[in-house]
Short mmCIF file of C-alpha atoms and ligand atoms in Angstrom, two decimals:
data_model
loop_
_atom_site.label_atom_id
_atom_site.label_comp_id
_atom_site.label_asym_id
_atom_site.label_seq_id
_atom_site.Cartn_x
_atom_site.Cartn_y
_atom_site.Cartn_z
CA UNK A 158 -16.20 -18.16 -23.09
CA UNK A 159 -14.80 -14.63 -22.57
CA UNK A 160 -12.20 -12.98 -24.79
CA UNK A 161 -9.27 -10.72 -23.98
CA UNK A 162 -5.81 -9.80 -25.29
CA UNK A 163 -3.61 -10.96 -22.40
CA UNK A 164 -4.21 -13.14 -19.37
CA UNK A 165 -1.71 -12.68 -16.56
CA UNK A 166 -1.73 -15.59 -14.12
CA UNK A 167 -0.56 -14.71 -10.59
CA UNK A 168 -1.14 -11.72 -8.33
CA UNK A 169 2.28 -11.39 -6.71
CA UNK A 170 4.74 -8.60 -7.54
CA UNK A 171 5.74 -10.20 -10.86
CA UNK A 172 2.18 -10.63 -12.18
CA UNK A 173 1.13 -7.14 -11.08
CA UNK A 174 4.27 -5.46 -12.40
CA UNK A 175 3.92 -7.34 -15.69
CA UNK A 176 0.32 -6.18 -16.09
CA UNK A 177 1.33 -2.60 -15.21
CA UNK A 178 4.13 -2.59 -17.76
CA UNK A 179 1.66 -3.82 -20.41
CA UNK A 180 -0.73 -0.98 -19.49
CA UNK A 181 2.10 1.57 -19.68
CA UNK A 182 3.25 0.27 -23.06
CA UNK A 183 -0.13 -0.12 -24.64
CA UNK A 184 -3.04 1.28 -22.61
CA UNK A 185 -5.68 -0.21 -24.92
CA UNK A 186 -4.58 -3.81 -24.31
CA UNK A 187 -7.38 -5.75 -22.63
CA UNK A 188 -5.93 -7.62 -19.65
CA UNK A 189 -7.38 -10.11 -17.19
CA UNK A 190 -5.26 -10.97 -14.12
CA UNK A 191 -6.12 -14.21 -12.32
CA UNK A 192 -5.08 -14.86 -8.72
CA UNK A 193 -6.10 -18.06 -6.89
CA UNK A 194 -6.16 -16.43 -3.42
CA UNK A 195 -8.78 -13.96 -2.23
CA UNK A 196 -6.09 -11.24 -1.84
CA UNK A 197 -3.02 -10.09 -3.76
CA UNK A 198 0.55 -10.76 -2.57
CA UNK A 199 -0.24 -13.57 -0.13
CA UNK A 200 2.74 -15.76 -0.99
CA UNK A 201 6.42 -14.94 -1.60
CA UNK A 202 5.77 -11.25 -2.23
CA UNK A 203 3.97 -10.78 1.08
CA UNK A 204 6.37 -12.95 3.07
CA UNK A 205 9.84 -11.78 2.13
CA UNK A 206 12.44 -9.59 3.85
CA UNK A 207 11.24 -6.38 2.22
CA UNK A 208 14.70 -5.47 0.98
CA UNK A 209 15.47 -3.49 -2.17
CA UNK A 210 18.56 -5.29 -3.40
CA UNK A 211 21.38 -3.32 -4.99
CA UNK A 212 22.63 -6.07 -7.33
CA UNK A 213 26.03 -6.28 -5.65
CA UNK A 214 26.26 -10.10 -5.67
CA UNK A 215 25.39 -10.94 -9.24
CA UNK A 216 27.74 -11.88 -12.06
CA UNK A 217 28.63 -8.67 -13.91
CA UNK A 218 26.87 -8.38 -17.25
CA UNK A 219 24.43 -11.20 -16.45
CA UNK A 220 20.73 -10.76 -17.08
CA UNK A 221 20.17 -11.08 -13.33
CA UNK A 222 22.60 -8.25 -12.56
CA UNK A 223 21.11 -5.95 -15.20
CA UNK A 224 17.56 -6.84 -14.22
CA UNK A 225 18.28 -6.12 -10.55
CA UNK A 226 19.87 -2.73 -11.32
CA UNK A 227 17.09 -1.66 -13.70
CA UNK A 228 14.38 -3.10 -11.45
CA UNK A 229 15.72 -1.27 -8.41
CA UNK A 230 15.53 2.09 -10.18
CA UNK A 231 12.05 1.34 -11.56
CA UNK A 232 10.83 0.23 -8.12
CA UNK A 233 12.16 3.34 -6.36
CA UNK A 234 10.64 5.60 -9.02
CA UNK A 235 7.28 3.82 -8.77
CA UNK A 236 7.21 4.01 -4.96
CA UNK A 237 8.13 7.70 -4.96
CA UNK A 238 5.54 8.54 -7.63
CA UNK A 239 2.71 6.64 -5.94
CA UNK A 240 3.49 7.14 -2.26
CA UNK A 241 4.50 3.56 -1.36
CA UNK A 242 6.62 3.38 1.82
CA UNK A 243 10.31 2.82 1.04
CA UNK A 244 13.59 4.01 2.45
CA UNK A 245 17.21 3.94 1.36
CA UNK A 246 18.59 2.65 4.64
CA UNK A 247 21.93 1.33 3.44
CA UNK A 248 23.31 -2.10 4.22
CA UNK A 249 26.47 -3.66 5.57
CA UNK A 250 27.86 -7.06 4.57
CA UNK A 251 29.98 -8.05 7.52
CA UNK A 252 32.99 -10.38 7.67
CA UNK A 253 33.55 -11.74 11.14
CA UNK A 254 36.50 -14.04 10.33
CA UNK A 255 39.75 -13.66 8.40
CA UNK A 256 38.82 -16.50 6.04
CA UNK A 257 35.79 -14.53 4.83
CA UNK A 258 37.91 -11.63 3.57
CA UNK A 259 38.65 -12.99 0.06
CA UNK A 260 34.88 -13.53 -0.50
CA UNK A 261 34.16 -10.04 0.81
CA UNK A 262 36.73 -8.62 -1.64
CA UNK A 263 35.12 -10.55 -4.55
CA UNK A 264 31.69 -9.16 -3.69
CA UNK A 265 33.13 -5.64 -3.56
CA UNK A 266 34.65 -6.04 -7.05
CA UNK A 267 31.39 -7.40 -8.42
CA UNK A 268 29.61 -4.41 -6.93
CA UNK A 269 32.08 -2.05 -8.62
CA UNK A 270 31.57 -3.79 -11.97
CA UNK A 271 27.79 -3.69 -11.57
CA UNK A 272 27.88 0.06 -10.88
CA UNK A 273 26.75 -0.31 -7.25
CA UNK A 274 27.80 2.50 -4.91
CA UNK A 275 29.74 0.64 -2.22
CA UNK A 276 32.92 0.83 -0.17
CA UNK A 277 35.00 -1.47 2.02
CA UNK A 278 35.06 -0.24 5.61
CA UNK A 279 37.10 -1.22 8.64
CA UNK A 280 36.05 -1.90 12.21
CA UNK A 281 35.79 1.75 13.23
CA UNK A 282 33.54 2.86 10.38
CA UNK A 283 31.44 -0.31 10.82
CA UNK A 284 30.84 0.55 14.45
CA UNK A 285 29.70 4.05 13.43
CA UNK A 286 27.25 2.56 10.92
CA UNK A 287 26.10 -0.38 13.03
CA UNK A 288 27.37 -0.07 16.59
CA UNK A 289 26.22 -3.57 17.53
CA UNK A 290 27.63 -5.47 14.55
CA UNK A 291 30.80 -7.29 15.53
CA UNK A 292 32.95 -7.59 12.43
CA UNK A 293 36.52 -7.18 11.27
CA UNK A 294 35.69 -5.66 7.89
CA UNK A 295 32.55 -4.91 5.92
CA UNK A 296 31.14 -3.58 2.68
CA UNK A 297 28.86 -0.60 3.10
CA UNK A 298 26.19 -0.31 0.40
CA UNK A 299 24.45 3.03 0.97
CA UNK A 300 21.99 2.50 -1.89
CA UNK A 301 20.31 -0.66 -0.51
CA UNK A 302 16.91 -0.11 1.00
CA UNK A 303 13.61 -1.42 2.28
CA UNK A 304 10.10 -1.31 0.88
CA UNK A 305 6.55 -2.29 1.72
CA UNK A 306 5.99 -4.98 -0.94
CA UNK A 307 2.36 -5.74 0.05
CA UNK A 308 1.66 -1.97 0.00
CA UNK A 309 3.25 -1.74 -3.43
CA UNK A 310 1.05 -4.59 -4.66
CA UNK A 311 -2.07 -2.92 -3.26
CA UNK A 312 -1.13 0.28 -5.13
CA UNK A 313 -0.45 -1.65 -8.34
CA UNK A 314 -3.79 -3.42 -7.94
CA UNK A 315 -5.65 -0.11 -7.58
CA UNK A 316 -3.85 1.42 -10.55
CA UNK A 317 -4.53 -1.59 -12.73
CA UNK A 318 -8.22 -1.59 -11.85
CA UNK A 319 -8.41 2.16 -12.55
CA UNK A 320 -6.88 1.47 -15.98
CA UNK A 321 -9.49 -1.14 -16.83
CA UNK A 322 -7.58 -4.31 -15.95
CA UNK A 323 -9.95 -7.01 -14.77
CA UNK A 324 -8.38 -8.46 -11.58
CA UNK A 325 -10.12 -11.66 -10.55
CA UNK A 326 -9.40 -13.03 -7.09
CA UNK A 327 -10.18 -16.58 -5.90
CA UNK A 328 -9.55 -17.52 -9.55
CA UNK A 329 -7.32 -20.58 -9.79
CA UNK A 330 -6.14 -21.59 -13.25
CA UNK A 331 -6.54 -25.32 -13.70
CA UNK A 332 -5.81 -25.84 -17.40
CA UNK A 333 -4.22 -24.03 -20.33
CA UNK A 334 -4.78 -25.02 -23.96
CA UNK A 335 -2.69 -23.55 -26.72
CA UNK A 336 -3.47 -23.29 -30.40
CA UNK A 337 -1.48 -21.52 -33.11
CA UNK A 338 -2.94 -18.06 -32.60
CA UNK A 339 -4.65 -18.19 -29.20
CA UNK A 340 -4.48 -19.59 -25.73
CA UNK A 341 -7.42 -20.77 -23.64
CA UNK A 342 -7.09 -20.41 -19.89
CA UNK A 343 -9.48 -22.43 -17.77
CA UNK A 344 -10.40 -21.02 -14.40
CA UNK A 345 -13.25 -22.64 -12.44
CA UNK A 346 -16.17 -23.04 -14.81
CA UNK A 347 -14.93 -20.24 -17.07
CA UNK A 348 -12.67 -20.34 -20.09
CA UNK A 349 -10.89 -17.21 -21.23
CA UNK A 350 -9.57 -17.01 -24.77
CA UNK A 351 -6.61 -14.65 -25.21
CA UNK A 352 -3.84 -13.85 -27.67
CA UNK A 353 -1.26 -14.43 -24.94
CA UNK A 354 -0.99 -15.67 -21.39
CA UNK A 355 1.85 -14.82 -19.02
CA UNK A 356 2.74 -17.27 -16.26
CA UNK A 357 3.69 -15.35 -13.08
CA UNK A 358 2.75 -18.01 -10.56
CA UNK A 359 5.89 -18.05 -8.44
CA UNK A 360 6.11 -21.33 -6.53
CA UNK A 361 3.63 -22.92 -8.95
CA UNK A 362 5.26 -21.66 -12.14
CA UNK A 363 6.59 -25.11 -13.10
CA UNK A 364 3.13 -26.70 -12.74
CA UNK A 365 1.41 -23.92 -14.65
CA UNK A 366 4.04 -24.11 -17.41
CA UNK A 367 3.37 -27.85 -17.68
CA UNK A 368 -0.37 -27.18 -18.01
CA UNK A 369 0.35 -25.32 -21.23
CA UNK A 370 2.21 -28.31 -22.66
CA UNK A 371 5.74 -27.00 -22.03
CA UNK A 372 8.39 -29.62 -21.40
CA UNK A 373 10.06 -28.63 -18.13
CA UNK A 374 13.47 -29.71 -16.92
CA UNK A 375 13.10 -27.54 -13.84
CA UNK A 376 11.02 -28.33 -10.82
CA UNK A 377 10.32 -26.22 -7.74
CA UNK A 378 11.61 -27.85 -4.54
CA UNK A 379 10.10 -25.87 -1.67
CA UNK A 380 12.09 -24.61 1.31
CA UNK A 381 10.51 -22.59 4.06
CA UNK A 382 12.37 -19.60 5.43
CA UNK A 383 11.57 -18.73 9.05
CA UNK A 384 12.05 -15.24 10.50
CA UNK A 385 12.24 -13.98 14.08
CA UNK A 386 11.04 -10.53 15.12
CA UNK A 387 13.20 -8.62 17.57
CA UNK A 388 11.43 -7.43 20.73
CA UNK A 389 10.80 -3.65 20.69
CA UNK A 390 13.47 -3.01 23.34
CA UNK A 391 16.06 -4.76 21.12
CA UNK A 392 15.33 -3.04 17.79
CA UNK A 393 18.00 -0.38 18.46
CA UNK A 394 20.59 -3.15 17.95
CA UNK A 395 20.13 -2.89 14.18
CA UNK A 396 19.94 0.47 12.40
CA UNK A 397 19.54 -0.67 8.80
CA UNK A 398 20.39 -3.99 7.12
CA UNK A 399 23.10 -6.31 8.46
CA UNK A 400 24.11 -9.23 6.24
CA UNK A 401 26.74 -11.95 6.56
CA UNK A 402 29.28 -12.82 3.86
CA UNK A 403 27.52 -15.53 1.80
CA UNK A 404 28.77 -19.05 2.37
CA UNK A 405 29.03 -20.86 -1.01
CA UNK A 406 28.08 -24.14 0.71
CA UNK A 407 24.61 -22.71 1.47
CA UNK A 408 23.91 -20.47 -1.54
CA UNK A 409 20.28 -19.73 -0.63
CA UNK A 410 20.99 -18.98 3.00
CA UNK A 411 22.25 -15.79 4.60
CA UNK A 412 20.60 -14.96 7.90
CA UNK A 413 20.30 -11.18 8.05
CA UNK A 414 18.85 -8.47 10.25
CA UNK A 415 16.37 -6.28 8.41
CA UNK A 416 14.73 -3.09 9.52
CA UNK A 417 11.20 -3.00 8.14
CA UNK A 418 9.29 0.03 6.88
CA UNK A 419 6.99 -0.39 9.88
CA UNK A 420 9.97 0.24 12.19
CA UNK A 421 10.60 -3.26 13.55
CA UNK A 422 13.58 -5.54 12.96
CA UNK A 423 13.38 -9.08 11.60
CA UNK A 424 16.05 -11.71 11.64
CA UNK A 425 16.11 -14.62 9.19
CA UNK A 426 15.51 -16.59 7.15
CA UNK A 427 16.74 -20.06 7.90
CA UNK A 428 15.89 -22.74 5.32
CA UNK A 429 13.75 -25.72 6.27
CA UNK A 430 12.90 -28.36 3.69
CA UNK A 431 9.13 -27.93 3.42
CA UNK A 432 6.77 -30.67 2.39
CA UNK A 433 4.36 -28.22 0.81
CA UNK A 434 4.87 -25.28 -1.52
CA UNK A 435 2.74 -23.05 0.67
CA UNK A 436 3.43 -24.77 3.99
CA UNK A 437 4.11 -21.84 6.30
CA UNK A 438 3.58 -23.52 9.67
C1 FAD B 582 12.22 -15.93 2.52
C2 FAD B 582 12.33 -15.02 1.32
C3 FAD B 582 12.84 -13.74 1.46
C4 FAD B 582 12.97 -12.92 0.33
N1 FAD B 582 13.43 -11.64 0.51
C5 FAD B 582 13.43 -10.80 -0.55
C6 FAD B 582 13.78 -9.44 -0.38
O1 FAD B 582 14.04 -8.99 0.71
N2 FAD B 582 13.80 -8.65 -1.47
C7 FAD B 582 13.46 -9.12 -2.73
O2 FAD B 582 13.50 -8.34 -3.70
N3 FAD B 582 13.11 -10.40 -2.91
C8 FAD B 582 13.06 -11.24 -1.86
N4 FAD B 582 12.66 -12.52 -2.04
C9 FAD B 582 12.26 -12.95 -3.36
C10 FAD B 582 10.89 -12.36 -3.71
O3 FAD B 582 10.01 -12.45 -2.60
C11 FAD B 582 10.31 -13.12 -4.91
O4 FAD B 582 11.24 -13.11 -5.96
C12 FAD B 582 9.02 -12.47 -5.41
O5 FAD B 582 8.11 -12.19 -4.37
C13 FAD B 582 8.38 -13.40 -6.42
O6 FAD B 582 7.16 -12.82 -6.81
P1 FAD B 582 6.15 -13.66 -7.69
O7 FAD B 582 5.07 -12.73 -8.10
O8 FAD B 582 6.92 -14.37 -8.76
O9 FAD B 582 5.65 -14.82 -6.73
P2 FAD B 582 4.50 -14.85 -5.61
O10 FAD B 582 4.53 -13.65 -4.76
O11 FAD B 582 4.62 -16.17 -4.94
O12 FAD B 582 3.17 -14.77 -6.47
C14 FAD B 582 2.71 -15.83 -7.28
C15 FAD B 582 1.19 -15.78 -7.22
O13 FAD B 582 0.67 -16.72 -8.16
C16 FAD B 582 -0.51 -17.25 -7.59
N5 FAD B 582 -0.81 -18.52 -8.26
C17 FAD B 582 -0.08 -19.67 -8.19
N6 FAD B 582 -0.66 -20.64 -8.93
C18 FAD B 582 -1.80 -20.10 -9.47
C19 FAD B 582 -2.83 -20.62 -10.30
N7 FAD B 582 -2.82 -21.88 -10.74
N8 FAD B 582 -3.85 -19.79 -10.66
C20 FAD B 582 -3.88 -18.50 -10.21
N9 FAD B 582 -2.92 -17.95 -9.41
C21 FAD B 582 -1.90 -18.76 -9.04
C22 FAD B 582 -0.17 -17.42 -6.13
O14 FAD B 582 -1.32 -17.52 -5.30
C23 FAD B 582 0.64 -16.16 -5.86
O15 FAD B 582 -0.14 -15.10 -5.36
C24 FAD B 582 12.56 -13.38 -0.94
C25 FAD B 582 12.02 -14.66 -1.08
C26 FAD B 582 11.90 -15.47 0.04
C27 FAD B 582 11.30 -16.85 -0.15
#
């Protein structure tokens, strides 16, 4: 059995950022990070739209709104300090029909309350910002941006290793046993005894929480989001980020055009009920 102070389970952005924050707060803390894949950021973190969200949509004063605002600043600072590719491209949320205007107005007010720099623009200004977006009104959010999340995770991984964090890949946690003052994390034929374990396992977080004896009311129901990539001769059609007004009937869906840090443009995601948590095909 090996001993440490903290075990972080999961090598996506949340696990890596959690370990990094622990290092920043208390550099002497001994940390082991366990990731079941043979690379970091292979799941949600490496397969998302790469957008730095401004926090415009979230309920003012909510933890989510505050977390998004604080996280955005921390992310931008981190990427600037460590040379991770990011860009403040700006974003437009575009109403194409009259009936979307009240929702657009509500989002704008939320943005104002959350301290997001944003303005409502008409057709003319929209066509200056995004000449190929057909809308009747829009919100322009100049402070939204894009980032290389896998690149950020690679940088975090290198920093953590340089600060003595033991990152173990191909290390799937299969059991967690808790006692009053310690937690034992079982991974393959090894058991690690720690003062604390942090569950950052994304799509598996409900299962991993159950392993530790937690009673869970929540369960992950997987949906797969599919993206298209615009052909190179069509990428000029989108300059930054073009989003629709969210439809409350489909709260997790909002097909958007996203410029990536690599220079391409993606369009998606849709939402397909997936029969597997990591079923990407
Ligand atoms: C289609 C889509 C688009 C998105 N677009 C954006 C966007 O543009 N901007 C944005 O900010 N957010 C976006 N998100 C959300 C964002 O991607 C997630 O919130 C974030 O990546 C979650 O990170 P995570 O570390 O919690 O999860 P993950 O990246 O999934 O990492 C969890 C890790 O835990 C590991 N793990 C699981 N079980 C175990 C185990 N038993 N033992 C060891 N390791 C284990 C997994 O292998 C995985 O690497 C998007 C999400 C989706 C699905």
